[in-house]
mmCIF file of N, CA, C and O in Angstrom:
data_model
loop_
_atom_site.group_PDB
_atom_site.id
_atom_site.type_symbol
_atom_site.label_atom_id
_atom_site.label_comp_id
_atom_site.label_asym_id
_atom_site.label_seq_id
_atom_site.Cartn_x
_atom_site.Cartn_y
_atom_site.Cartn_z
ATOM 1 N N MET R 13 -7.718 4.770 1.646
ATOM 2 C CA MET R 13 -8.338 3.754 0.963
ATOM 3 C C MET R 13 -8.983 2.885 2.156
ATOM 4 O O MET R 13 -8.368 1.987 2.375
ATOM 5 N N THR R 14 -10.266 2.764 3.084
ATOM 6 C CA THR R 14 -10.047 2.100 4.316
ATOM 7 C C THR R 14 -11.770 0.572 2.936
ATOM 8 O O THR R 14 -12.231 1.005 1.982
ATOM 9 N N SER R 15 -11.622 -0.017 3.818
ATOM 10 C CA SER R 15 -12.544 -1.279 2.912
ATOM 11 C C SER R 15 -13.877 -0.954 3.237
ATOM 12 O O SER R 15 -14.921 -1.506 2.299
ATOM 13 N N GLY R 16 -14.344 0.033 3.488
ATOM 14 C CA GLY R 16 -15.638 0.596 3.593
ATOM 15 C C GLY R 16 -16.079 1.802 2.711
ATOM 16 O O GLY R 16 -17.294 2.294 2.302
ATOM 17 N N GLU R 17 -14.790 2.586 1.968
ATOM 18 C CA GLU R 17 -14.989 3.480 1.110
ATOM 19 C C GLU R 17 -15.121 3.368 0.075
ATOM 20 O O GLU R 17 -14.618 1.943 -0.479
ATOM 21 N N ASN R 18 -15.474 4.356 -0.664
ATOM 22 C CA ASN R 18 -16.112 3.955 -2.535
ATOM 23 C C ASN R 18 -14.578 4.250 -3.021
ATOM 24 O O ASN R 18 -13.494 4.399 -2.572
ATOM 25 N N ALA R 19 -14.855 4.083 -4.688
ATOM 26 C CA ALA R 19 -13.569 4.423 -5.722
ATOM 27 C C ALA R 19 -13.075 5.279 -5.413
ATOM 28 O O ALA R 19 -14.078 6.201 -5.368
ATOM 29 N N GLU R 20 -11.654 5.669 -5.502
ATOM 30 C CA GLU R 20 -10.890 7.159 -5.986
ATOM 31 C C GLU R 20 -11.499 7.981 -7.137
ATOM 32 O O GLU R 20 -13.010 6.797 -7.951
ATOM 33 N N VAL R 21 -12.415 8.800 -7.470
ATOM 34 C CA VAL R 21 -12.721 9.491 -8.660
ATOM 35 C C VAL R 21 -11.889 9.292 -9.662
ATOM 36 O O VAL R 21 -11.136 9.243 -9.789
ATOM 37 N N GLY R 22 -12.326 9.149 -10.393
ATOM 38 C CA GLY R 22 -11.966 8.558 -11.381
ATOM 39 C C GLY R 22 -11.543 7.064 -12.178
ATOM 40 O O GLY R 22 -11.290 5.986 -13.273
ATOM 41 N N LEU R 23 -12.158 6.348 -10.833
ATOM 42 C CA LEU R 23 -11.730 4.936 -10.799
ATOM 43 C C LEU R 23 -13.087 4.425 -10.589
ATOM 44 O O LEU R 23 -13.673 4.935 -9.928
ATOM 45 N N SER R 24 -13.520 3.050 -11.482
ATOM 46 C CA SER R 24 -14.816 2.414 -11.359
ATOM 47 C C SER R 24 -14.417 0.847 -10.091
ATOM 48 O O SER R 24 -13.504 0.402 -10.707
ATOM 49 N N PRO R 25 -15.148 0.772 -9.480
ATOM 50 C CA PRO R 25 -14.954 -0.268 -8.982
ATOM 51 C C PRO R 25 -15.226 -1.912 -9.522
ATOM 52 O O PRO R 25 -16.181 -2.272 -10.905
ATOM 53 N N ILE R 26 -14.104 -2.757 -9.819
ATOM 54 C CA ILE R 26 -14.155 -4.090 -10.356
ATOM 55 C C ILE R 26 -14.008 -4.863 -9.734
ATOM 56 O O ILE R 26 -14.458 -6.172 -10.055
ATOM 57 N N ALA R 27 -14.560 -4.846 -8.303
ATOM 58 C CA ALA R 27 -14.152 -6.440 -7.419
ATOM 59 C C ALA R 27 -15.004 -5.644 -5.809
ATOM 60 O O ALA R 27 -14.154 -4.985 -5.536
ATOM 61 N N HIS R 28 -15.319 -6.922 -5.566
ATOM 62 C CA HIS R 28 -16.101 -6.741 -3.813
ATOM 63 C C HIS R 28 -15.711 -7.914 -3.389
ATOM 64 O O HIS R 28 -16.330 -8.825 -3.532
ATOM 65 N N THR R 29 -16.294 -7.535 -2.173
ATOM 66 C CA THR R 29 -16.079 -9.246 -1.145
ATOM 67 C C THR R 29 -17.545 -8.860 -0.480
ATOM 68 O O THR R 29 -18.207 -7.835 -0.567
ATOM 69 N N GLY R 30 -17.910 -9.663 0.627
ATOM 70 C CA GLY R 30 -18.916 -9.261 1.457
ATOM 71 C C GLY R 30 -19.084 -8.476 2.529
ATOM 72 O O GLY R 30 -19.598 -7.599 2.989
ATOM 73 N N THR R 31 -17.508 -7.968 2.803
ATOM 74 C CA THR R 31 -17.442 -6.731 4.098
ATOM 75 C C THR R 31 -16.839 -5.846 3.091
ATOM 76 O O THR R 31 -16.312 -4.480 3.908
ATOM 77 N N CYS R 32 -16.349 -5.624 1.845
ATOM 78 C CA CYS R 32 -15.558 -4.650 1.284
ATOM 79 C C CYS R 32 -16.603 -4.309 -0.129
ATOM 80 O O CYS R 32 -15.993 -4.447 -0.920
ATOM 81 N N PRO R 33 -17.261 -3.261 0.019
ATOM 82 C CA PRO R 33 -17.642 -2.832 -1.315
ATOM 83 C C PRO R 33 -17.023 -2.431 -3.181
ATOM 84 O O PRO R 33 -16.697 -2.673 -3.517
ATOM 85 N N VAL R 34 -15.636 -1.894 -2.147
ATOM 86 C CA VAL R 34 -14.508 -1.704 -2.924
ATOM 87 C C VAL R 34 -13.511 -2.286 -2.981
ATOM 88 O O VAL R 34 -12.356 -2.007 -2.893
ATOM 89 N N ALA R 35 -13.323 -3.798 -3.161
ATOM 90 C CA ALA R 35 -12.205 -4.258 -3.329
ATOM 91 C C ALA R 35 -11.024 -4.159 -3.895
ATOM 92 O O ALA R 35 -9.720 -4.916 -3.432
ATOM 93 N N ALA R 36 -11.192 -3.369 -5.455
ATOM 94 C CA ALA R 36 -10.356 -3.737 -6.214
ATOM 95 C C ALA R 36 -11.364 -2.372 -7.207
ATOM 96 O O ALA R 36 -12.293 -2.117 -7.878
ATOM 97 N N MET R 37 -10.157 -1.822 -8.196
ATOM 98 C CA MET R 37 -10.934 -0.555 -8.631
ATOM 99 C C MET R 37 -10.247 -0.053 -10.050
ATOM 100 O O MET R 37 -8.516 -0.726 -9.427
ATOM 101 N N ALA R 38 -10.181 0.308 -10.958
ATOM 102 C CA ALA R 38 -9.322 0.293 -12.216
ATOM 103 C C ALA R 38 -10.212 1.741 -13.126
ATOM 104 O O ALA R 38 -11.342 2.543 -12.974
ATOM 105 N N ASP R 39 -9.101 1.960 -13.938
ATOM 106 C CA ASP R 39 -9.481 2.969 -15.279
ATOM 107 C C ASP R 39 -8.935 2.205 -15.638
ATOM 108 O O ASP R 39 -7.336 2.339 -16.356
ATOM 109 N N CYS R 40 -9.700 1.471 -16.725
ATOM 110 C CA CYS R 40 -8.996 0.871 -17.489
ATOM 111 C C CYS R 40 -8.482 1.844 -19.257
ATOM 112 O O CYS R 40 -7.266 1.434 -19.817
ATOM 113 N N ASP R 41 -8.860 2.923 -19.232
ATOM 114 C CA ASP R 41 -8.795 3.718 -20.429
ATOM 115 C C ASP R 41 -7.188 4.300 -19.841
ATOM 116 O O ASP R 41 -5.670 4.154 -20.642
ATOM 117 N N ARG R 42 -6.232 4.553 -18.766
ATOM 118 C CA ARG R 42 -5.571 5.198 -18.549
ATOM 119 C C ARG R 42 -4.324 4.055 -17.901
ATOM 120 O O ARG R 42 -3.513 4.008 -17.458
ATOM 121 N N ARG R 43 -4.641 2.657 -18.094
ATOM 122 C CA ARG R 43 -4.493 1.543 -17.391
ATOM 123 C C ARG R 43 -3.736 2.011 -15.934
ATOM 124 O O ARG R 43 -2.878 1.204 -15.302
ATOM 125 N N ILE R 44 -4.818 2.326 -15.083
ATOM 126 C CA ILE R 44 -4.685 2.151 -13.408
ATOM 127 C C ILE R 44 -5.205 1.353 -12.781
ATOM 128 O O ILE R 44 -6.585 1.670 -12.942
ATOM 129 N N TYR R 45 -5.107 0.935 -11.713
ATOM 130 C CA TYR R 45 -5.563 -0.172 -11.401
ATOM 131 C C TYR R 45 -5.085 -0.056 -9.532
ATOM 132 O O TYR R 45 -4.540 0.391 -9.217
ATOM 133 N N GLY R 46 -6.202 -0.326 -8.762
ATOM 134 C CA GLY R 46 -5.856 -0.659 -7.540
ATOM 135 C C GLY R 46 -6.416 -1.810 -7.267
ATOM 136 O O GLY R 46 -7.362 -1.735 -7.372
ATOM 137 N N LEU R 47 -5.798 -2.358 -5.833
ATOM 138 C CA LEU R 47 -6.282 -3.633 -5.061
ATOM 139 C C LEU R 47 -6.374 -3.145 -3.484
ATOM 140 O O LEU R 47 -5.376 -3.057 -3.289
ATOM 141 N N GLN R 48 -7.215 -3.332 -2.798
ATOM 142 C CA GLN R 48 -7.514 -3.758 -1.239
ATOM 143 C C GLN R 48 -6.606 -4.993 -1.004
ATOM 144 O O GLN R 48 -7.138 -5.660 -1.249
ATOM 145 N N PHE R 49 -5.774 -4.445 -0.283
ATOM 146 C CA PHE R 49 -4.582 -5.458 0.196
ATOM 147 C C PHE R 49 -4.020 -4.837 1.401
ATOM 148 O O PHE R 49 -3.549 -4.385 1.554
ATOM 149 N N HIS R 50 -3.672 -6.359 2.287
ATOM 150 C CA HIS R 50 -2.837 -6.279 3.655
ATOM 151 C C HIS R 50 -1.687 -6.817 3.758
ATOM 152 O O HIS R 50 -1.559 -7.897 4.427
ATOM 153 N N PRO R 51 -0.702 -6.681 2.937
ATOM 154 C CA PRO R 51 0.766 -7.323 3.439
ATOM 155 C C PRO R 51 1.036 -7.546 4.734
ATOM 156 O O PRO R 51 1.795 -8.306 5.047
ATOM 157 N N GLU R 52 0.487 -6.567 5.427
ATOM 158 C CA GLU R 52 1.123 -6.353 6.864
ATOM 159 C C GLU R 52 0.210 -7.156 7.694
ATOM 160 O O GLU R 52 1.109 -7.557 9.104
ATOM 161 N N VAL R 53 -0.324 -7.644 7.676
ATOM 162 C CA VAL R 53 -1.376 -8.901 8.576
ATOM 163 C C VAL R 53 -0.510 -10.165 8.231
ATOM 164 O O VAL R 53 0.190 -10.872 7.600
ATOM 165 N N VAL R 54 -0.802 -10.343 9.870
ATOM 166 C CA VAL R 54 0.096 -12.278 9.963
ATOM 167 C C VAL R 54 -0.871 -13.342 8.746
ATOM 168 O O VAL R 54 0.504 -14.024 8.705
ATOM 169 N N HIS R 55 -1.711 -13.680 8.628
ATOM 170 C CA HIS R 55 -1.992 -14.244 7.741
ATOM 171 C C HIS R 55 -1.900 -14.113 6.224
ATOM 172 O O HIS R 55 -2.245 -14.728 5.582
ATOM 173 N N THR R 56 -1.022 -13.041 5.995
ATOM 174 C CA THR R 56 -0.665 -12.655 4.480
ATOM 175 C C THR R 56 0.573 -13.535 4.263
ATOM 176 O O THR R 56 1.427 -13.291 4.699
ATOM 177 N N PRO R 57 0.810 -14.781 3.550
ATOM 178 C CA PRO R 57 1.828 -15.228 3.582
ATOM 179 C C PRO R 57 3.109 -14.504 2.876
ATOM 180 O O PRO R 57 2.299 -13.638 1.831
ATOM 181 N N LEU R 58 4.260 -14.079 3.337
ATOM 182 C CA LEU R 58 5.357 -13.816 3.136
ATOM 183 C C LEU R 58 4.972 -12.075 2.652
ATOM 184 O O LEU R 58 5.371 -11.375 1.510
ATOM 185 N N GLY R 59 3.961 -11.286 3.585
ATOM 186 C CA GLY R 59 3.740 -10.347 3.384
ATOM 187 C C GLY R 59 5.080 -9.425 3.797
ATOM 188 O O GLY R 59 5.188 -8.313 2.840
ATOM 189 N N THR R 60 5.283 -9.678 4.762
ATOM 190 C CA THR R 60 6.776 -8.772 4.901
ATOM 191 C C THR R 60 7.860 -8.757 3.766
ATOM 192 O O THR R 60 8.102 -7.813 3.577
ATOM 193 N N ASP R 61 7.855 -9.730 3.369
ATOM 194 C CA ASP R 61 8.853 -10.079 2.405
ATOM 195 C C ASP R 61 8.363 -9.001 1.321
ATOM 196 O O ASP R 61 8.941 -8.027 0.540
ATOM 197 N N ILE R 62 6.754 -9.207 0.726
ATOM 198 C CA ILE R 62 6.602 -8.164 -0.130
ATOM 199 C C ILE R 62 7.021 -7.153 -0.171
ATOM 200 O O ILE R 62 6.811 -5.754 -0.865
ATOM 201 N N LEU R 63 6.459 -6.236 1.392
ATOM 202 C CA LEU R 63 6.963 -4.894 1.944
ATOM 203 C C LEU R 63 8.272 -4.366 1.338
ATOM 204 O O LEU R 63 8.288 -3.474 1.237
ATOM 205 N N LYS R 64 9.228 -5.158 1.982
ATOM 206 C CA LYS R 64 10.612 -5.298 1.878
ATOM 207 C C LYS R 64 10.964 -4.959 0.692
ATOM 208 O O LYS R 64 11.881 -3.832 0.393
ATOM 209 N N ARG R 65 10.367 -5.923 -0.234
ATOM 210 C CA ARG R 65 10.747 -5.686 -2.086
ATOM 211 C C ARG R 65 10.269 -4.431 -2.418
ATOM 212 O O ARG R 65 11.155 -3.733 -3.199
ATOM 213 N N PHE R 66 8.814 -4.043 -2.391
ATOM 214 C CA PHE R 66 8.375 -2.916 -2.507
ATOM 215 C C PHE R 66 8.974 -1.377 -1.533
ATOM 216 O O PHE R 66 9.624 -0.893 -3.053
ATOM 217 N N ILE R 67 9.304 -1.405 -0.515
ATOM 218 C CA ILE R 67 9.786 -0.400 -0.006
ATOM 219 C C ILE R 67 11.587 -0.003 -0.563
ATOM 220 O O ILE R 67 12.246 1.011 -0.895
ATOM 221 N N PHE R 68 12.744 -1.379 -0.604
ATOM 222 C CA PHE R 68 13.996 -1.156 -0.767
ATOM 223 C C PHE R 68 13.891 -1.430 -2.702
ATOM 224 O O PHE R 68 15.027 -0.496 -2.937
ATOM 225 N N ASP R 69 13.350 -2.127 -2.849
ATOM 226 C CA ASP R 69 13.605 -2.391 -4.466
ATOM 227 C C ASP R 69 13.302 -1.561 -5.538
ATOM 228 O O ASP R 69 13.287 -1.431 -6.198
ATOM 229 N N ILE R 70 11.906 -1.667 -5.516
ATOM 230 C CA ILE R 70 10.712 -0.432 -6.142
ATOM 231 C C ILE R 70 10.831 0.932 -5.740
ATOM 232 O O ILE R 70 11.389 1.760 -6.314
ATOM 233 N N CYS R 71 10.925 1.088 -4.388
ATOM 234 C CA CYS R 71 11.179 2.821 -3.846
ATOM 235 C C CYS R 71 12.440 2.947 -3.958
ATOM 236 O O CYS R 71 12.704 4.419 -3.520
ATOM 237 N N ASN R 72 13.277 2.026 -3.718
ATOM 238 C CA ASN R 72 14.513 3.047 -3.205
ATOM 239 C C ASN R 72 15.079 3.133 -2.313
ATOM 240 O O ASN R 72 16.111 4.150 -1.811
ATOM 241 N N CYS R 73 13.925 3.181 -1.365
ATOM 242 C CA CYS R 73 14.305 3.078 0.399
ATOM 243 C C CYS R 73 15.588 2.889 0.359
ATOM 244 O O CYS R 73 16.103 1.189 0.523
ATOM 245 N N SER R 74 15.833 3.813 1.789
ATOM 246 C CA SER R 74 16.867 3.104 2.684
ATOM 247 C C SER R 74 16.697 2.907 3.711
ATOM 248 O O SER R 74 15.841 3.355 4.738
ATOM 249 N N ALA R 75 17.495 1.557 4.843
ATOM 250 C CA ALA R 75 17.533 1.792 6.155
ATOM 251 C C ALA R 75 18.156 2.123 7.045
ATOM 252 O O ALA R 75 18.250 1.457 7.580
ATOM 253 N N ASP R 76 18.406 2.931 6.863
ATOM 254 C CA ASP R 76 19.294 3.993 7.819
ATOM 255 C C ASP R 76 19.213 4.843 8.255
ATOM 256 O O ASP R 76 19.980 6.271 8.659
ATOM 257 N N TRP R 77 17.898 5.130 8.563
ATOM 258 C CA TRP R 77 17.172 6.306 9.847
ATOM 259 C C TRP R 77 17.068 5.373 10.687
ATOM 260 O O TRP R 77 16.887 3.923 11.296
ATOM 261 N N ARG R 78 16.637 5.852 11.684
ATOM 262 C CA ARG R 78 15.848 5.751 13.272
ATOM 263 C C ARG R 78 15.311 5.872 14.170
ATOM 264 O O ARG R 78 14.827 7.829 13.402
ATOM 265 N N MET R 79 14.438 5.903 14.322
ATOM 266 C CA MET R 79 13.031 6.645 14.899
ATOM 267 C C MET R 79 13.264 7.582 15.854
ATOM 268 O O MET R 79 12.678 8.415 16.229
ATOM 269 N N THR R 80 13.964 8.217 16.637
ATOM 270 C CA THR R 80 14.983 8.920 17.163
ATOM 271 C C THR R 80 15.422 10.372 16.649
ATOM 272 O O THR R 80 14.795 11.564 16.771
ATOM 273 N N GLN R 81 16.159 9.890 15.092
ATOM 274 C CA GLN R 81 16.165 10.790 14.165
ATOM 275 C C GLN R 81 15.001 11.231 13.841
ATOM 276 O O GLN R 81 15.194 12.145 13.729
ATOM 277 N N PHE R 82 14.175 10.163 13.472
ATOM 278 C CA PHE R 82 12.718 10.666 12.443
ATOM 279 C C PHE R 82 12.158 12.376 13.345
ATOM 280 O O PHE R 82 11.618 13.401 12.794
ATOM 281 N N ILE R 83 12.227 11.765 14.803
ATOM 282 C CA ILE R 83 10.950 12.436 15.797
ATOM 283 C C ILE R 83 11.872 13.859 16.173
ATOM 284 O O ILE R 83 11.640 14.799 16.172
ATOM 285 N N ALA R 84 13.433 13.755 16.382
ATOM 286 C CA ALA R 84 13.879 14.871 16.218
ATOM 287 C C ALA R 84 13.671 15.732 15.316
ATOM 288 O O ALA R 84 13.932 16.910 15.153
ATOM 289 N N ARG R 85 13.701 15.466 13.855
ATOM 290 C CA ARG R 85 13.594 16.406 12.981
ATOM 291 C C ARG R 85 12.301 16.739 12.861
ATOM 292 O O ARG R 85 12.426 18.333 11.933
ATOM 293 N N ARG R 86 11.265 16.354 13.226
ATOM 294 C CA ARG R 86 10.045 16.702 13.019
ATOM 295 C C ARG R 86 9.397 17.536 13.868
ATOM 296 O O ARG R 86 8.600 18.190 14.161
ATOM 297 N N LEU R 87 10.208 17.457 15.241
ATOM 298 C CA LEU R 87 10.052 18.649 16.327
ATOM 299 C C LEU R 87 10.442 20.007 16.383
ATOM 300 O O LEU R 87 11.376 20.224 15.784
#
């Protein structure tokens, strides 16, 4: 979702900013929530740490790949 898009089907907007019509969305009955958040930008404190914890601790991904290997497998 980009900052100019509407909430996904089944989710209702619950927050907005002056430049983002859907900054957060929810389906409270199903306890599903979404938040417009950009940890990759330089002005997000600890953004890199947040991404690393999500990728490695929550998703259990590993850092054992290289871009050249990825490209070779996709071609």
